[in-house]
Short mmCIF file of C-alpha atoms in Angstrom, two decimals:
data_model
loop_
_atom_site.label_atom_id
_atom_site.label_comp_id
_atom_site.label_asym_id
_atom_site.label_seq_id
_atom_site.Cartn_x
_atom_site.Cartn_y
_atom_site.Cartn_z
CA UNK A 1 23.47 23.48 -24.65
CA UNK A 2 24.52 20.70 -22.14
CA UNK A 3 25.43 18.29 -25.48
CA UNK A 4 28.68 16.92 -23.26
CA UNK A 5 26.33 15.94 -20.51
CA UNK A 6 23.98 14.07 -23.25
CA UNK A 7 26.89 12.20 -24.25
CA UNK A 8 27.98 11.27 -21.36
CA UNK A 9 24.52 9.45 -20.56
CA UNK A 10 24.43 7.94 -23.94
CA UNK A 11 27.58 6.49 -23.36
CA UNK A 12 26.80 5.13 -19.64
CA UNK A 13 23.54 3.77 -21.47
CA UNK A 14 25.76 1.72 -23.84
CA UNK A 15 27.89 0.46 -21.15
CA UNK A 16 25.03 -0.34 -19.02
CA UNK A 17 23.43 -2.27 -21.87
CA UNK A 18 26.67 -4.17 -23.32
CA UNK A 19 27.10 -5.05 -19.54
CA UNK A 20 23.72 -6.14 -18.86
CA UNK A 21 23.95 -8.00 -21.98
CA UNK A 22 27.41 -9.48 -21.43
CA UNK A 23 26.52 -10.97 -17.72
CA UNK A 24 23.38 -12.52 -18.81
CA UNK A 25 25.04 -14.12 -21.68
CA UNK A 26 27.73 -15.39 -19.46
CA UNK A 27 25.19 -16.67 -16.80
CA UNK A 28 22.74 -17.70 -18.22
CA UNK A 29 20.14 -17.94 -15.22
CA UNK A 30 17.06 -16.43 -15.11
CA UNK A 31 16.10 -16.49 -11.46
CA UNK A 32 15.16 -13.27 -9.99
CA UNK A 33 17.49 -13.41 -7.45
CA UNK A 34 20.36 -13.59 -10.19
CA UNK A 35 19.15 -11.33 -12.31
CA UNK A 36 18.65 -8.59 -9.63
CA UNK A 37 22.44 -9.31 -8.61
CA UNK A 38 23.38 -8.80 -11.88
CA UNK A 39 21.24 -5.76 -11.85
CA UNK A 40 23.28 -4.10 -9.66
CA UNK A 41 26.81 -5.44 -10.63
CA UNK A 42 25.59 -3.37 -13.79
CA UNK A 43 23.92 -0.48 -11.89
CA UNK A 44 27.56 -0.31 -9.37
CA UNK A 45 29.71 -0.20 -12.57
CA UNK A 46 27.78 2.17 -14.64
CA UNK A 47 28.06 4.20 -11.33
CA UNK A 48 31.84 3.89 -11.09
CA UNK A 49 32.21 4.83 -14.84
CA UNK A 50 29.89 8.08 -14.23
CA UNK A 51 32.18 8.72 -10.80
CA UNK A 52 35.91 8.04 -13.09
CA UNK A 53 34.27 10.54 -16.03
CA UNK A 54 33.47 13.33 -13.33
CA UNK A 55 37.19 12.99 -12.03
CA UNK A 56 39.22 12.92 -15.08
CA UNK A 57 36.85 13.87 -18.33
CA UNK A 58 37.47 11.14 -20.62
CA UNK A 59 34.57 9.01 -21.90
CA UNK A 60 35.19 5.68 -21.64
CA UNK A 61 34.70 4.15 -25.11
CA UNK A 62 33.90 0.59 -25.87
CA UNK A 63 36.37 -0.79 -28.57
CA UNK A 64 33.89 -2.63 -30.74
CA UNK A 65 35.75 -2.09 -34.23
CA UNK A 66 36.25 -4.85 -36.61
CA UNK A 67 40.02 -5.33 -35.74
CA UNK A 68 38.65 -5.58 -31.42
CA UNK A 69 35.85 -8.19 -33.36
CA UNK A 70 38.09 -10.02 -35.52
CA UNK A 71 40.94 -10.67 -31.94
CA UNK A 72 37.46 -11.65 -29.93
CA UNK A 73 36.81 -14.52 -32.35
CA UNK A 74 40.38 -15.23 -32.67
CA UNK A 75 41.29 -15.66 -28.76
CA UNK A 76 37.64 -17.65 -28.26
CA UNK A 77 38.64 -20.05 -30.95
CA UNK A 78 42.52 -19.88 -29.03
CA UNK A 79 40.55 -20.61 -25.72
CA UNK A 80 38.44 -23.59 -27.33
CA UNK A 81 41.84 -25.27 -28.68
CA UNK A 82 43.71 -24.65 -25.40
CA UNK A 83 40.58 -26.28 -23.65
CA UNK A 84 40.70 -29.10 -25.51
CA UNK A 85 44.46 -29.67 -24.43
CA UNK A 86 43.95 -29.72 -21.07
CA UNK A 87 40.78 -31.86 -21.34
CA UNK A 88 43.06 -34.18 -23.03
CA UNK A 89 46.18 -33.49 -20.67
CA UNK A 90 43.36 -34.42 -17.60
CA UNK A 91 42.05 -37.36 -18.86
CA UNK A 92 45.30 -39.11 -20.12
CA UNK A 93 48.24 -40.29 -18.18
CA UNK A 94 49.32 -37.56 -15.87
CA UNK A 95 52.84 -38.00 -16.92
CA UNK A 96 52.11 -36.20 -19.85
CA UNK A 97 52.12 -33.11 -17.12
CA UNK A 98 55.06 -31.17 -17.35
CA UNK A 99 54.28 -27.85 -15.61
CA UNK A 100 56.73 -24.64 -16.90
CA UNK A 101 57.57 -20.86 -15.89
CA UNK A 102 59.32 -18.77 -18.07
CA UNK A 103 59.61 -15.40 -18.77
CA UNK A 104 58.73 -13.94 -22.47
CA UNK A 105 60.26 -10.90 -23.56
CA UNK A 106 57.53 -7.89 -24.28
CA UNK A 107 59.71 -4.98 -25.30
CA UNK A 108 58.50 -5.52 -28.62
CA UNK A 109 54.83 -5.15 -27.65
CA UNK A 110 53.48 -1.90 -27.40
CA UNK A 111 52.23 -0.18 -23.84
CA UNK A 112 49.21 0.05 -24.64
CA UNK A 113 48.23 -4.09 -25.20
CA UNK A 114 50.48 -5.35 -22.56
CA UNK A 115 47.89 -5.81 -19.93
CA UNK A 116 45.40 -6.71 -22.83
CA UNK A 117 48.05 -9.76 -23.94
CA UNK A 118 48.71 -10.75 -20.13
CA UNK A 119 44.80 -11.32 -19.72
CA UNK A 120 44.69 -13.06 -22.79
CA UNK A 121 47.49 -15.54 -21.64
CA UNK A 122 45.48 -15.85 -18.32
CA UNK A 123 41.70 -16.25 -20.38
CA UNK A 124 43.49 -19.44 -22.40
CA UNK A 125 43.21 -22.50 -20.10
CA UNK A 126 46.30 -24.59 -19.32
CA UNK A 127 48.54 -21.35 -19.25
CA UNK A 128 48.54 -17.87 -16.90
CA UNK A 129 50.42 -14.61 -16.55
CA UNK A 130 52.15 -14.55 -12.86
CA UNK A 131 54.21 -11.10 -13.47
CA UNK A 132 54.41 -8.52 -16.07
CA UNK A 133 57.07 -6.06 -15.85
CA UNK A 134 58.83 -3.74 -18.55
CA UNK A 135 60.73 -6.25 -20.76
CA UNK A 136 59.11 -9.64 -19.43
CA UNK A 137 56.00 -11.49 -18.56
CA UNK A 138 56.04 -14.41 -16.73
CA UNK A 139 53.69 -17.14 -17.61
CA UNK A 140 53.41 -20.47 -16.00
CA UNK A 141 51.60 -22.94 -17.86
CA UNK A 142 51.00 -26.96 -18.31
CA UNK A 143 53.17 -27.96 -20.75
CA UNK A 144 56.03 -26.45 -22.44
CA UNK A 145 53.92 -26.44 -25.64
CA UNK A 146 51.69 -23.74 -24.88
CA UNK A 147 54.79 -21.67 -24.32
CA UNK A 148 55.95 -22.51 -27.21
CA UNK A 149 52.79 -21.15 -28.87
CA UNK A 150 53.38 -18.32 -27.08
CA UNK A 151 56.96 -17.83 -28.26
CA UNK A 152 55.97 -18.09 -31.63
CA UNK A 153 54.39 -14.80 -31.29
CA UNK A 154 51.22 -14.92 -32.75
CA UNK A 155 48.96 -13.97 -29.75
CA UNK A 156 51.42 -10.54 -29.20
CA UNK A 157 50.90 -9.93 -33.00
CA UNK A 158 47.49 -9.90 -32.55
CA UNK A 159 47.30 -8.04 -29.36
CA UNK A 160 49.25 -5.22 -30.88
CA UNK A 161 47.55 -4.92 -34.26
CA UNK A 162 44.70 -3.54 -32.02
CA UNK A 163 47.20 -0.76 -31.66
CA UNK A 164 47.18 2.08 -34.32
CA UNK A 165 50.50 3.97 -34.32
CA UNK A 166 52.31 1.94 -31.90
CA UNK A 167 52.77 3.49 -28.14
#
């Protein structure tokens, strides 16, 4: 009978849970004042998911596939490298320091994982996205290796082989 409806609260349930899941991992505080905050962070976005499925009809899905897995483990292990350079820049002489903005070319990136690529610049320490338009992003970042990591392509690859069929 109403088997949309009881799809749409199984789905709110899994968001609810991965969320709930997701901030306690990343806190990692178990006070009850914390964990009633993060109560309702949970409770307000499940709410705003329900409110953005009664507007436009589309369930939002969580992405948990092994390609999504596989770029997870990939950028966290890209974000524990970049770390270490800037605990290293930090600690060193701060000559070493040689801050950079360019702009990278993302025409060759589909639509769909430009935002996703721009937040993973931003996630890897020592480097962030300032503008994204629709041929360029511009990143500024520590040192002009990082953009050269960038350059080489290897984080677009992997944001776009999340893609299936392109745009």
């Amino acid at each position: 009978m109403s088997t949309n409806n009881d799809k749409n609260i199984i789905y709110l349930a899994i968001w609810g849970i991965v969320l709930a899941f997701f901030w306690v991992l990343l806190s990692g505080f178990f006070t009850p004042l914390l964990l009633g905050l993060g109560a309702l962070s949970v409770i307000l976005v499940v709410a705003l998911l329900w409110k953005m499925n009664s507007i436009d009809g589309q369930l939002p899905r969580i992405p948990i596939n092994l390609n999504f897995l596989s770029y997870v483990i990939w950028l966290l292990g890209q974000v524990f490298k970049s770390s270490l350079q800037v605990t290293r820049l930090v600690w060193t002489n701060s000559t070493n320091l040689h801050p950079v903005m360019v702009k990278l070319p993302i025409d060759h990136i589909p639509l769909k994982t430009r935002v996703l690529y721009a937040n993973s610049i931003t996630l890897t320490p020592g480097t962030l996205s300032i503008d994204i338009d629709d041929e360029h992003i511009t990143v500024h970042a520590l040192e002009q290796h990082s953009i050269a990591e960038l350059g080489s392509g290897a984080m677009a690859n992997k944001a776009s082989s999340l893609v299936k069929g392109g745009d």
